[in-house]
Coordinates of C-alpha atoms and ligand atoms in Angstrom, one line a residue:
X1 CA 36.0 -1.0 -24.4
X2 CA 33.2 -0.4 -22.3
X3 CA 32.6 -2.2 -18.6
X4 CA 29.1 -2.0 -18.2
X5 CA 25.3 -1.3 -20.2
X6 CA 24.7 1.4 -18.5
X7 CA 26.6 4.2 -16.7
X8 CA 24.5 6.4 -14.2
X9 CA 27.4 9.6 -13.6
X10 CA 28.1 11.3 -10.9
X11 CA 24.6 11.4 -9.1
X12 CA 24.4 11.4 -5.4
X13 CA 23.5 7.4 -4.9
X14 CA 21.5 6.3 -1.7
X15 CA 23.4 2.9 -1.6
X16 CA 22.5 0.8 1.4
X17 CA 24.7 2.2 4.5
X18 CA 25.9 5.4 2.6
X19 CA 25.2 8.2 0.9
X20 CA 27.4 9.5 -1.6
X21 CA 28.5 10.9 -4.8
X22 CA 29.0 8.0 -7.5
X23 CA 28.7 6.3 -10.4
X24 CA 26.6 3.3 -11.0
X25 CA 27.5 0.2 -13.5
X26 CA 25.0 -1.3 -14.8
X27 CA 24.7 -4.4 -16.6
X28 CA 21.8 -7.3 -17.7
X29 CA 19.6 -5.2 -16.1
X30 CA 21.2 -5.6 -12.3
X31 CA 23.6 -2.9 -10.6
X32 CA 26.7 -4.5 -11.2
X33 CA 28.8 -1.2 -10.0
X34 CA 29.4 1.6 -7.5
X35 CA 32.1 3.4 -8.0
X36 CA 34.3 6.3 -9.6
X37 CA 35.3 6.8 -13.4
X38 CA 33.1 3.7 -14.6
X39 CA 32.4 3.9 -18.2
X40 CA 29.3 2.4 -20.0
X41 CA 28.1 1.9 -23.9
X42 CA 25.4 4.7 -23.1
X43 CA 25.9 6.9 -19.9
X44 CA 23.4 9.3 -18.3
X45 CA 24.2 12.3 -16.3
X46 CA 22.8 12.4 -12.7
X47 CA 25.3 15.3 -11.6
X48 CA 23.3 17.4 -9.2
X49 CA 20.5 15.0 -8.8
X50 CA 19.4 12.1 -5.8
X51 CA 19.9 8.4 -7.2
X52 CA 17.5 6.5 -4.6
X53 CA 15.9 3.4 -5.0
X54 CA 12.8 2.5 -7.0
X55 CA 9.9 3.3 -4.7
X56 CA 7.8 0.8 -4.2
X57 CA 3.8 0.8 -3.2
X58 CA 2.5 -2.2 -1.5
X59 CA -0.8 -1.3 -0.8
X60 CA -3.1 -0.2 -4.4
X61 CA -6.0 -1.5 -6.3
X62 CA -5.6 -2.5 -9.7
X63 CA -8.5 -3.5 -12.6
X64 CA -10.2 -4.5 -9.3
X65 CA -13.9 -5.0 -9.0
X66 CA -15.1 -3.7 -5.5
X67 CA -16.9 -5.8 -3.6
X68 CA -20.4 -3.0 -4.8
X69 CA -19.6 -4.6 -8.0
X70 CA -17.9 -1.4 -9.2
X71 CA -14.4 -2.0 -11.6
X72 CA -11.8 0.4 -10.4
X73 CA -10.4 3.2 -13.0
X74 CA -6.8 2.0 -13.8
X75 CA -6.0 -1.1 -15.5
X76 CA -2.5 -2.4 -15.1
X77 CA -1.3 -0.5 -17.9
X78 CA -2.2 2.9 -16.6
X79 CA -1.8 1.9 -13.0
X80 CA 2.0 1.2 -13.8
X81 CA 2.3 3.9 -15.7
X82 CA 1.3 6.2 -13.2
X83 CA 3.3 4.7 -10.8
X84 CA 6.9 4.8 -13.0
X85 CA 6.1 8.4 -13.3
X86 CA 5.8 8.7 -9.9
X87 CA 9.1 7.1 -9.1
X88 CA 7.9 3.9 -8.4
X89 CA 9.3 0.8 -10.1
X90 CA 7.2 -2.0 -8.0
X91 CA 3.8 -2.3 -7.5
X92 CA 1.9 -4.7 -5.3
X93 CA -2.4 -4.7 -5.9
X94 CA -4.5 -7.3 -4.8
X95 CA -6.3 -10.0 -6.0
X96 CA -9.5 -10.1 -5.3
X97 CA -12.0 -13.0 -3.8
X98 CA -15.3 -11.8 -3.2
X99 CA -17.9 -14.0 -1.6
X100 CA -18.5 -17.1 -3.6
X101 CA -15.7 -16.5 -5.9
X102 CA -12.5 -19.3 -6.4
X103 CA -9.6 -18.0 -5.5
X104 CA -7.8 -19.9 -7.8
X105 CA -10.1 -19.2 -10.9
X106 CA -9.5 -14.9 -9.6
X107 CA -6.0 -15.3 -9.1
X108 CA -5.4 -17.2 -12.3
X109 CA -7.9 -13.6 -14.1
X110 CA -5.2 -11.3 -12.3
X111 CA -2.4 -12.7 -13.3
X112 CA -3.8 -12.2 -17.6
X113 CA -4.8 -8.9 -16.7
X114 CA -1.6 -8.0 -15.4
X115 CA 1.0 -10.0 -18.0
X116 CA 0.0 -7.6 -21.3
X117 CA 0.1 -4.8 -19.5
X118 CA 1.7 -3.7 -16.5
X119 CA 4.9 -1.7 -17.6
X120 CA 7.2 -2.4 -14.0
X121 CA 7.3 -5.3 -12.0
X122 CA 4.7 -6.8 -9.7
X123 CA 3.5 -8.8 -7.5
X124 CA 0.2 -10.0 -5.9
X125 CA -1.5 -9.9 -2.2
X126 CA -4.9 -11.7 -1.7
X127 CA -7.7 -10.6 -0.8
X128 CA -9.7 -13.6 1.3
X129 CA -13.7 -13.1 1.6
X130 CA -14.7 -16.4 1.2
X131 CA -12.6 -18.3 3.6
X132 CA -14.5 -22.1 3.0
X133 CA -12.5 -25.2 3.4
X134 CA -10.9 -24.9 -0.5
X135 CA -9.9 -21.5 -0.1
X136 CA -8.0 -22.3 3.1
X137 CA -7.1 -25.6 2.2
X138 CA -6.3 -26.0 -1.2
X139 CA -6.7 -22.6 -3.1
X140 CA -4.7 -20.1 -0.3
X141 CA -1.2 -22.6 0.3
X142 CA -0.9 -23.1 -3.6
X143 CA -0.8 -19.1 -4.3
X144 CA 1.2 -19.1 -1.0
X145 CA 3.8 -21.3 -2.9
X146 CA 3.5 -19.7 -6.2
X147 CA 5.0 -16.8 -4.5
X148 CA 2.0 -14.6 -3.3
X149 CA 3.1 -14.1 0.5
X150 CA 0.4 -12.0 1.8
X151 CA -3.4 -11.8 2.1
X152 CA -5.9 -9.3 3.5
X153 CA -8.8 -9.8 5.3
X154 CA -11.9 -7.2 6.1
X155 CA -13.4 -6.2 9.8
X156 CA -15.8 -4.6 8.0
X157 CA -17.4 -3.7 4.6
X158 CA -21.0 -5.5 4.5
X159 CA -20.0 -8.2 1.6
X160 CA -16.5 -8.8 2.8
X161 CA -16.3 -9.0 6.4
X162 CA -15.3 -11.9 8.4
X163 CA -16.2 -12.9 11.8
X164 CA -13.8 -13.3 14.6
X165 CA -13.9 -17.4 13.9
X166 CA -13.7 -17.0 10.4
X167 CA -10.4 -14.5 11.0
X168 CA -8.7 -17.0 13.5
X169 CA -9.3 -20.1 11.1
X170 CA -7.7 -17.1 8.5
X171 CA -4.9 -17.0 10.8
X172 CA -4.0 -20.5 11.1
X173 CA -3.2 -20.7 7.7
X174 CA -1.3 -17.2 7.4
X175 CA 1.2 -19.2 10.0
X176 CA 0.8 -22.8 9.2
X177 CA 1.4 -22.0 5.0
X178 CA 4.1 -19.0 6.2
X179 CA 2.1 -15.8 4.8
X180 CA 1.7 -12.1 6.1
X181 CA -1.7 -11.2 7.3
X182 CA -3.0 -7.7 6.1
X183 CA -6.1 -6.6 8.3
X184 CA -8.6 -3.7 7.5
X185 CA -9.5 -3.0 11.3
X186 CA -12.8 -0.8 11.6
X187 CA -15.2 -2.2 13.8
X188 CA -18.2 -2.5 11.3
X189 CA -21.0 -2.5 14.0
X190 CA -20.5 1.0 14.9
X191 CA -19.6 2.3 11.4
X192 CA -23.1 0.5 9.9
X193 CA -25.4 1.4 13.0
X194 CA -24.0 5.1 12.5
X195 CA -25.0 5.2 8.9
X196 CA -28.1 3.8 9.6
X197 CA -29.3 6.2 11.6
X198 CA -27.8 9.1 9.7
X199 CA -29.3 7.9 6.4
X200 CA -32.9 7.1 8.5
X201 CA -32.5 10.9 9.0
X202 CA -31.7 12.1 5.4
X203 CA -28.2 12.9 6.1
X204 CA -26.8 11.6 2.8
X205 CA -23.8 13.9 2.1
X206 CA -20.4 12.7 2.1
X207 CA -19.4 14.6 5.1
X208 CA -21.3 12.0 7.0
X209 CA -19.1 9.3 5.7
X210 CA -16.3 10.5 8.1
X211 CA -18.4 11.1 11.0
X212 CA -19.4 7.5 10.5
X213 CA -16.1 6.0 10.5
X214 CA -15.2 7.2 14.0
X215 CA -11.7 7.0 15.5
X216 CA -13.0 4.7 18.2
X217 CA -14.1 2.2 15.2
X218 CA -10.4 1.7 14.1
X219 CA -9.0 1.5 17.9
X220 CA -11.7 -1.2 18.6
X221 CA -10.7 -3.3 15.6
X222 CA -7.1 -2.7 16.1
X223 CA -7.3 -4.2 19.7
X224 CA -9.7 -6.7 18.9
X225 CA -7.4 -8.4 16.3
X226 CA -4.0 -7.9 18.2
X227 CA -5.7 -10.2 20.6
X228 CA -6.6 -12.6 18.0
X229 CA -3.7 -12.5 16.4
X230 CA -1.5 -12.9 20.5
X231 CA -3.7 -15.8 20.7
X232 CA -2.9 -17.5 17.2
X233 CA 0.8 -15.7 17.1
X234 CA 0.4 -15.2 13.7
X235 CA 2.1 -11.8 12.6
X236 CA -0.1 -9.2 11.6
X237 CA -0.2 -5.8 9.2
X238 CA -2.6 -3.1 10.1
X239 CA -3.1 -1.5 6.8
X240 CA -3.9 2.3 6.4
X241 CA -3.9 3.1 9.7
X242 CA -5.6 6.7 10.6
X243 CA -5.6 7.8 14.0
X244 CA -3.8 8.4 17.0
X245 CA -5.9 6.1 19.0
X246 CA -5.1 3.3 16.4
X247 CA -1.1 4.2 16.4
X248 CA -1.1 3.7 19.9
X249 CA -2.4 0.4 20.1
X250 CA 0.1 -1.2 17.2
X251 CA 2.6 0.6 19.6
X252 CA 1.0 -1.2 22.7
X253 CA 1.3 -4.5 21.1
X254 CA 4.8 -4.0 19.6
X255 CA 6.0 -3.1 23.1
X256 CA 4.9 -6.6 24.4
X257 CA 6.6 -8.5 21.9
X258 CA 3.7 -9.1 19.4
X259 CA 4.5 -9.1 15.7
X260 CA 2.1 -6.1 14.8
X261 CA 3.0 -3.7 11.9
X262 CA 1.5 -0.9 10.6
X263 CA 0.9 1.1 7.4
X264 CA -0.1 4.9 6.9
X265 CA -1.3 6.2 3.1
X266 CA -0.9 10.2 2.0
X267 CA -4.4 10.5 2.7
X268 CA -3.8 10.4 6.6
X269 CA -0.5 12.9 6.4
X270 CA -2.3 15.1 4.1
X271 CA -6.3 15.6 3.9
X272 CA -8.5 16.0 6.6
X273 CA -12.2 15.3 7.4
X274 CA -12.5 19.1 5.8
X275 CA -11.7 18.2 2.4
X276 CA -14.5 15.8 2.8
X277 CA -17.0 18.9 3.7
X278 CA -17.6 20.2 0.2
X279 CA -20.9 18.9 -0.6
X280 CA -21.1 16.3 -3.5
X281 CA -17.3 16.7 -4.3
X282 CA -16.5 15.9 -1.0
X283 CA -16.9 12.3 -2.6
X284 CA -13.6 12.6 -4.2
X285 CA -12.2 12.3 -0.7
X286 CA -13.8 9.7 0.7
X287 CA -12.3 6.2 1.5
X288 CA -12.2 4.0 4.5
X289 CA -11.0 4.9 6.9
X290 CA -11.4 8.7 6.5
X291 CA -9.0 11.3 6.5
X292 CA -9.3 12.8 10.3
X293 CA -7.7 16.0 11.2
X294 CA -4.5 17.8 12.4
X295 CA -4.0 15.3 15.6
X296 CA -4.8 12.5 13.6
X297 CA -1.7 13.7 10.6
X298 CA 0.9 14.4 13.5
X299 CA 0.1 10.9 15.4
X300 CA 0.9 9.3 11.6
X301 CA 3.9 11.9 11.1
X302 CA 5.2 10.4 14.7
X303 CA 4.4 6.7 13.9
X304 CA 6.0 6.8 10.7
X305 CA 9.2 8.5 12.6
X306 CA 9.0 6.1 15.5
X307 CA 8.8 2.8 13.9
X308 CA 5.0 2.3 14.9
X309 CA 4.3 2.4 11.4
X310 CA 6.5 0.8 9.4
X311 CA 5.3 1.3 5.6
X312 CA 3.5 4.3 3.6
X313 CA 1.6 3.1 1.0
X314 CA -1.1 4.8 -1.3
X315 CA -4.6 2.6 -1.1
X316 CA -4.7 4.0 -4.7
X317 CA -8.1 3.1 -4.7
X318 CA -8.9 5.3 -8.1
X319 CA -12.8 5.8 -9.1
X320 CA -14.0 8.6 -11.4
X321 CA -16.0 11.4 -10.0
X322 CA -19.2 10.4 -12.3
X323 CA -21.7 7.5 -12.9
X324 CA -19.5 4.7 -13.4
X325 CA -17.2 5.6 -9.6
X326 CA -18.2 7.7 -6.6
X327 CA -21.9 8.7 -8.0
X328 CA -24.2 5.8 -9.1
X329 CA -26.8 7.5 -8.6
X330 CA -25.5 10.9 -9.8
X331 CA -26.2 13.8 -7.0
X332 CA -28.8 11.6 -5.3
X333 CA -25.9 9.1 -4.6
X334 CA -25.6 8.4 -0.8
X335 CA -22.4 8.5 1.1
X336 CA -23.0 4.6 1.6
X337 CA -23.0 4.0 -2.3
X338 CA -20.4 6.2 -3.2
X339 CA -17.7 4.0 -4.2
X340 CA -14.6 3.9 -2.0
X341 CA -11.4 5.3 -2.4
X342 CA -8.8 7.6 -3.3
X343 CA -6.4 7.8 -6.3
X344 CA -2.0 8.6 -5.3
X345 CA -0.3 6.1 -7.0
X346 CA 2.1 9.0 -8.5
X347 CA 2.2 11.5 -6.0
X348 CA 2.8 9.4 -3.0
X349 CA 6.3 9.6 -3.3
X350 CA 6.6 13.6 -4.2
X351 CA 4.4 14.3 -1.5
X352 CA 6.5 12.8 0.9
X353 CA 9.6 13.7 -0.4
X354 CA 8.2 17.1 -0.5
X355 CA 6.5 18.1 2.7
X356 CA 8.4 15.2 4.5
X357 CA 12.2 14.9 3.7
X358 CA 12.7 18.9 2.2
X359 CA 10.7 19.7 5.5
X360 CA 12.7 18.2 8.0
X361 CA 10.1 15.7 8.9
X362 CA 12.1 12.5 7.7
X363 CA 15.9 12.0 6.9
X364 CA 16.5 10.7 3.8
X365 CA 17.2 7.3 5.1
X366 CA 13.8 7.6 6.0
X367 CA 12.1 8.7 3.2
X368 CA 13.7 5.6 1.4
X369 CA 13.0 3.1 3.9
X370 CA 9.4 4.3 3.9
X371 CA 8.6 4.4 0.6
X372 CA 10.5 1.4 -0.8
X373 CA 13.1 -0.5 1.5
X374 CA 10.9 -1.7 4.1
X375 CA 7.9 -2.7 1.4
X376 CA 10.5 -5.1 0.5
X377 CA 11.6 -6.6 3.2
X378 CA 8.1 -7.0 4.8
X379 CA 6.9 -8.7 1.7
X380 CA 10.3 -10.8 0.6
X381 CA 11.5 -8.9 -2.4
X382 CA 14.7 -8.1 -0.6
X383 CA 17.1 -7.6 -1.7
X384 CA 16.3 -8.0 -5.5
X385 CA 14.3 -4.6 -4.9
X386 CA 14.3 -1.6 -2.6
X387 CA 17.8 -1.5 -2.2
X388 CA 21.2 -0.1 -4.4
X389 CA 23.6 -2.8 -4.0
X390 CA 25.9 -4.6 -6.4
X391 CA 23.2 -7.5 -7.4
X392 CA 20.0 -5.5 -6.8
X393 CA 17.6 -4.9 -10.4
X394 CA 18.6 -1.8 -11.5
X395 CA 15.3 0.2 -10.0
X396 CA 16.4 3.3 -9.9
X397 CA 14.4 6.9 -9.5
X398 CA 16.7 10.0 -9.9
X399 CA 15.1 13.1 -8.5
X400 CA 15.7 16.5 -9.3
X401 CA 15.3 18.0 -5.4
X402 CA 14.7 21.4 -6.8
X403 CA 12.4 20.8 -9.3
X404 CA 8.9 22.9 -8.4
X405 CA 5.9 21.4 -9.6
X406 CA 2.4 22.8 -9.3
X407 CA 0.0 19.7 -9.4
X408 CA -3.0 19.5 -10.7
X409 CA -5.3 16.1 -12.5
X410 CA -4.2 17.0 -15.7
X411 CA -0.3 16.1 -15.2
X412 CA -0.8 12.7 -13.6
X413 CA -1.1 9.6 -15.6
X414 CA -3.9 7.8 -13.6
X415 CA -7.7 7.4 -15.3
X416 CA -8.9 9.0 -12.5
X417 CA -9.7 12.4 -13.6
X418 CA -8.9 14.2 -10.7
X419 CA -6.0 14.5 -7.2
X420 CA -7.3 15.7 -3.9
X421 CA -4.0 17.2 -4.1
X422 CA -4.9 19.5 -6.7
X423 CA -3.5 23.3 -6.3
X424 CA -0.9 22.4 -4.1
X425 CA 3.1 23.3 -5.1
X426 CA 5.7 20.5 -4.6
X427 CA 9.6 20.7 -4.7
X428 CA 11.6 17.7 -5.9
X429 CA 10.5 15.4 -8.1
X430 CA 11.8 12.0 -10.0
X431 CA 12.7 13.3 -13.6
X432 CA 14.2 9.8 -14.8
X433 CA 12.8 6.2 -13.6
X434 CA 14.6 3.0 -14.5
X435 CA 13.5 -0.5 -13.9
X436 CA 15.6 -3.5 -14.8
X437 CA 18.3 -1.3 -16.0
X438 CA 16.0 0.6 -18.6
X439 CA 15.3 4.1 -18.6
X440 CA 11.1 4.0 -18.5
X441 CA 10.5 7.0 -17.5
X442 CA 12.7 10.5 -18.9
X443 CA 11.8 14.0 -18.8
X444 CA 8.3 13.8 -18.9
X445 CA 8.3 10.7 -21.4
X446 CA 7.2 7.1 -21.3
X447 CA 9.7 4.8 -22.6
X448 CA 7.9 1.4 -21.6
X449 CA 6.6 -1.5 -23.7
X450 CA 2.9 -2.8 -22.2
X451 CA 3.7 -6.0 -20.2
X452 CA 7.3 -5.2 -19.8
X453 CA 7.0 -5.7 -16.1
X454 CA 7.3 -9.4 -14.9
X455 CA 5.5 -10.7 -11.9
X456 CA 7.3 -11.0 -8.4
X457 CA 7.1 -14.3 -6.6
X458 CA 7.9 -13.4 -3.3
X459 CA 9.9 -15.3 -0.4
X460 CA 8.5 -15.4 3.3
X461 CA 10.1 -12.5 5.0
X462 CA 11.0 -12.5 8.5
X463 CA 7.8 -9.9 8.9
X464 CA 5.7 -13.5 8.4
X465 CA 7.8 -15.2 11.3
X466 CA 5.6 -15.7 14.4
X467 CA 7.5 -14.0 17.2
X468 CA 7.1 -17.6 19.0
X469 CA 4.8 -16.3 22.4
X470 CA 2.4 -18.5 23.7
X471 CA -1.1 -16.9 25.6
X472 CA -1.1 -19.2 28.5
X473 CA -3.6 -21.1 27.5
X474 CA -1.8 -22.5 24.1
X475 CA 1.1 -22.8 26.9
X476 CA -1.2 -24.9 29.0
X477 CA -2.1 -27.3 25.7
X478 CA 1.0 -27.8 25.1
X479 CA 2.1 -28.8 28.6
X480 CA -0.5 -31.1 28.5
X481 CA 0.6 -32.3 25.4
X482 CA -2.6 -31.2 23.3
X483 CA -1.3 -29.1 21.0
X484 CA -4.2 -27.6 18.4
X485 CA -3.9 -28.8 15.2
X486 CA -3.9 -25.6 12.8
Ligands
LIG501 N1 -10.6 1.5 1.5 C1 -10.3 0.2 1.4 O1 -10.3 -0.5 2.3 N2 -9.9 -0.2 0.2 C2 -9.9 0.6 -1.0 C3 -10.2 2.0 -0.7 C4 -10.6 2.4 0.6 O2 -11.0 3.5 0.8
LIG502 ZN1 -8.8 -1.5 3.4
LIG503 ZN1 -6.9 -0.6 0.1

C-alpha cells in the first residue's frame, strides 16, 4: 500500500519557513506531503541534492513579433523547453498589441500559439501600444478578468511609445480594472536624438547602441513615471532595471510610500557595455536598456539584496545572429535595426545560483524568492506556484549544487544559436525538473508532451493594490467633493 504518486527522498526541501532534509508526497499532481519515511508507487532519490521550487520567469518574449516587424526565435514549444531545462516550471511572455492592432483579436492568436505547445504552465502580461477607447474600455478589463493581471507599457521605442496622457489614461485602468502596471522607462528623446546624430556621423556599430541608451535616459523615465504613477496611485513595475541612478530612484519612491517595484535581468549582473564592443558580434549583446558596467552590476547586486528590486527576470528576448534577427541588413545592419534583445531563458537561474548563492552574494532564501517566490506573489499565482507547501503544484527543480558545467550555445535548448555567456564555468545546476507532479525534465532528457502546460489565470495580488496616498491636489478634489472619474 502506497500513500502517495510520487515520493521525492531524502533531498534537502526549501519548504516555505524551513530548510531541511525530507521527503516529499506527492499526489494528483499537488504536494500533498512533507515529511519522513513516506512511501510512493514510484520514488526518486534527491539524497544529496537542493529540492527548491520551480523557478519562475515573469519577464520573456515568446513567438512575439517586435514592433520592427521581426518574429522572435522561440515558439512556445522551444521557449518552455528551454525554460524546464533551466529549472523553470512557469513562464510568463507577453502578448503583444502593436499600433492598430485589437487586443482582443492578439490575445485570442497568443493564447492558440501557446495551447499546442508550451510544455509548463503559463500565463500572459499585455503589452498596450494602442491605448484607444476599445482597448481601455472594452478589450483591456475583459483580459483583466480572464485572468491576465498585468500589462506593459513603452517610454520609448518609436512604434510603441506612449505619451505622458496616453500613460495616465493607461493608469486609470491599471487601478480602476485591478491590474499591475509594467513600465519600460528610457526617456526616448535622448536615446533617438543620440542615435541620430551618431548615425548622421556614420557611427553604425553596435557599440554605439549603449552609448545611446545613457544611464541618465533610464533615471529620467524612472522619475518621470513615479510621478505619474504618485499622481494616479496606481502601483507600478519598473521592468529590467540597469543602473544605479535608476535603483536609486525606485528606492526614493519606495521610501515615501509609493508602490514602485523593480526588476533586474542576468544581462545587468553579468555583461557589460564591453561585451557590446566587438564589432558586428557585439549585436549579440545588445538590448534595451544596455548592459552598463561594474557600478552598474553592484548597484543591481545591492538592489536585488535590499529589496529595491524585487524580481530577476530574463527579458529572453532571443533573435538569431543572421538575416532573419540582429542583421537585416547583414554587416551593413545599423545598431538602430539590429533587432533587440538577448536570449537567458535557461541560464537565468544557474547563473544566479552560481555566481550569486555559491558566492555568497544571496542566501538561499534569496535566491528562491528572487527567482520564483516573489514572481508569484507580484503577479497572483501564489500560492499555487513559487512555493513548497502541502497544496502547492508539485513544481519542483532539484539541483545538483556541485555539478560543474562549462556552457556554451550548443547545450542550451533555445533557437537562438548562441549565449553571451558562452565560455564561462558554472557550479550547480537543476538535474531533474517536475511540474504538476511529473518529472519533465531528467538527466539531460525531455520528458514533456507539446501543450502539456495549461494557461494561468492569475488573481490580483496585493503588488496591484494602490497604496491609498493622495497628491494634494486629488486630496483637494475630493474635499471638494469632485472626485475624477477614472
Ligand atoms: N528590450 C525590451 O524592451 N524588450 C525586449 C528586449 C529588449 O532588449
Ligand atoms: Zn522592455
Ligand atoms: Zn522585455
Amino acid at each position: 500500500m502506497t500513500d502517495f504518486d510520487l515520493v521525492i527522498r531524502g533531498g534537502t526541501v526549501a519548504g516555505a519557513s524551513e530548510v531541511r532534509v525530507c521527503d516529499i508526497g506527492i499526489t494528483g499532481g499537488r504536494i500533498a506531503a512533507l515529511g519522513a519515511g513516506l512511501s510512493g508507487a514510484t520514488t526518486l532519490d534527491a539524497r544529496g541534492k537542493l529540492v527548491l521550487p520551480g523557478g519562475i520567469d515573469s519577464h520573456c518574449h515568446v513567438e512575439q513579433l517586435s514592433s520592427m516587424g521581426v518574429m522572435c526565435a522561440d515558439d512556445f514549444y522551444s521557449a518552455s523547453v528551454s525554460a524546464a531545462f533551466g529549472g523553470t516550471t512557469t513562464i510568463i511572455p507577453f502578448c503583444a498589441q502593436h499600433r492598430g492592432d485589437s487586443l482582443a483579436v492578439v490575445l485570442a492568436d497568443y493564447h492558440d500559439k501557446a495551447r499546442t505547445k508550451a510544455v509548463v504552465d503559463y500565463g500572459f502580461h499585455l503589452i498596450i501600444a494602442n491605448p484607444d477607447a476599445a482597448t481601455l474600455d472594452t478589450d483591456l478589463p475583459a483580459a483583466i478578468a480572464s485572468g491576465i493581471r498585468s500589462f506593459k507599457i513603452f517610454m520609448t521605442y518609436e512604434r510603441m511609445r506612449l505619451h505622458d496622457e496616453q500613460i495616465l489614461d493607461v493608469m486609470a485602468a491599471a487601478r480602476r480594472d485591478g491590474a499591475l502596471l509594467m513600465v519600460h522607462a528610457e526617456n526616448h528623446g535622448m536615446i533617438s536624438w543620440l542615435a541620430g546624430r551618431l548615425l548622421k556621423q556614420g557611427n553604425a556599430a553596435p557599440r554605439y547602441h549603449a552609448i545611446c541608451h545613457t544611464r541618465g535616459s533610464e533615471a529620467e523615465a524612472i522619475q518621470r513615471i513615479v510621478a505619474l504613477a504618485e499622481l494616479m496611485d496606481c502601483p507600478i513595475l519598473i521592468v529590467h532595471v540597469s543602473t544605479a541612478e535608476g535603483i536609486e530612484a525606485i528606492r526614493t519612491a519606495r521610501a515615501r510610500g509609493l508602490q514602485v517595484l523593480g526588476e533586474t535581468c542576468p544581462q545587468y549582473l553579468f555583461l557589460t557595455a564591453k561585451d557590446i564592443d566587438r564589432g558586428l558580434e557585439g549585436a549579440m549583446f545588445c538590448c534595451s536598456p544596455p548592459p552598463r558596467d561594474a557600478a552598474g552590476q553592484e548597484a543591481c547586486w545591492q538592489g536585488l539584496k535590499d529589496g529595491a528590486l524585487q524580481v530577476y527576470s530574463s527579458d529572453h528576448a532571443p533573435y538569431r545572429f543572421d538575416a532573419t534577427g540582429k542583421l537585416p541588413k547583414g554587416a551593413q545592419t545599423t545598431f538602430k535595426e539590429m533587432a533587440n534583445g538577448v536570449p537567458g531563458l535557461e541560464l537565468r537561474l544557474p547563473l544566479l545560483f552560481s555566481e550569486g548563492y555559491l558566492k555568497g552574494r544571496l542566501t538561499l532564501r534569496e535566491f528562491i524568492d528572487l527567482g520564483s517566490t516573489r514572481h508569484a506573489q507580484t503577479y497572483g499565482i501564489y500560492p499555487q506556484k513559487g512555493v513548497i507547501a502541502i497544496g502547492a503544484d508539485a513544481d519542483l527543480a532539484i539541483w545538483d549544487p556541485e555539478k560543474r558545467v562549462h556552457i556554451s550555445a550548443a547545450m542550451l535548448h533555445d533557437n537562438a544559436g548562441y549565449t553571451p555567456y558562452a565560455g564561462r564555468e558554472l557550479t550547480g545546476w537543476p538535474v531533474t525538473v517536475l511540474s504538476r507532479g511529473e518529472v519533465i525534465v531528467h538527466e539531460g532528457k525531455l520528458n514533456a508532451a507539446r501543450g502539456r502546460g495549461r494557461f494561468l489565470a492569475r488573481a490580483m495580488s496585493d503588488a496591484s493594490r494602490p497604496a491609498g496616498k493622495q497628491v494634494p491636489e486629488m486630496a483637494q478634489l475630493a474635499e471638494w467633493n469632485t472626485p475624477l472619474q477614472l
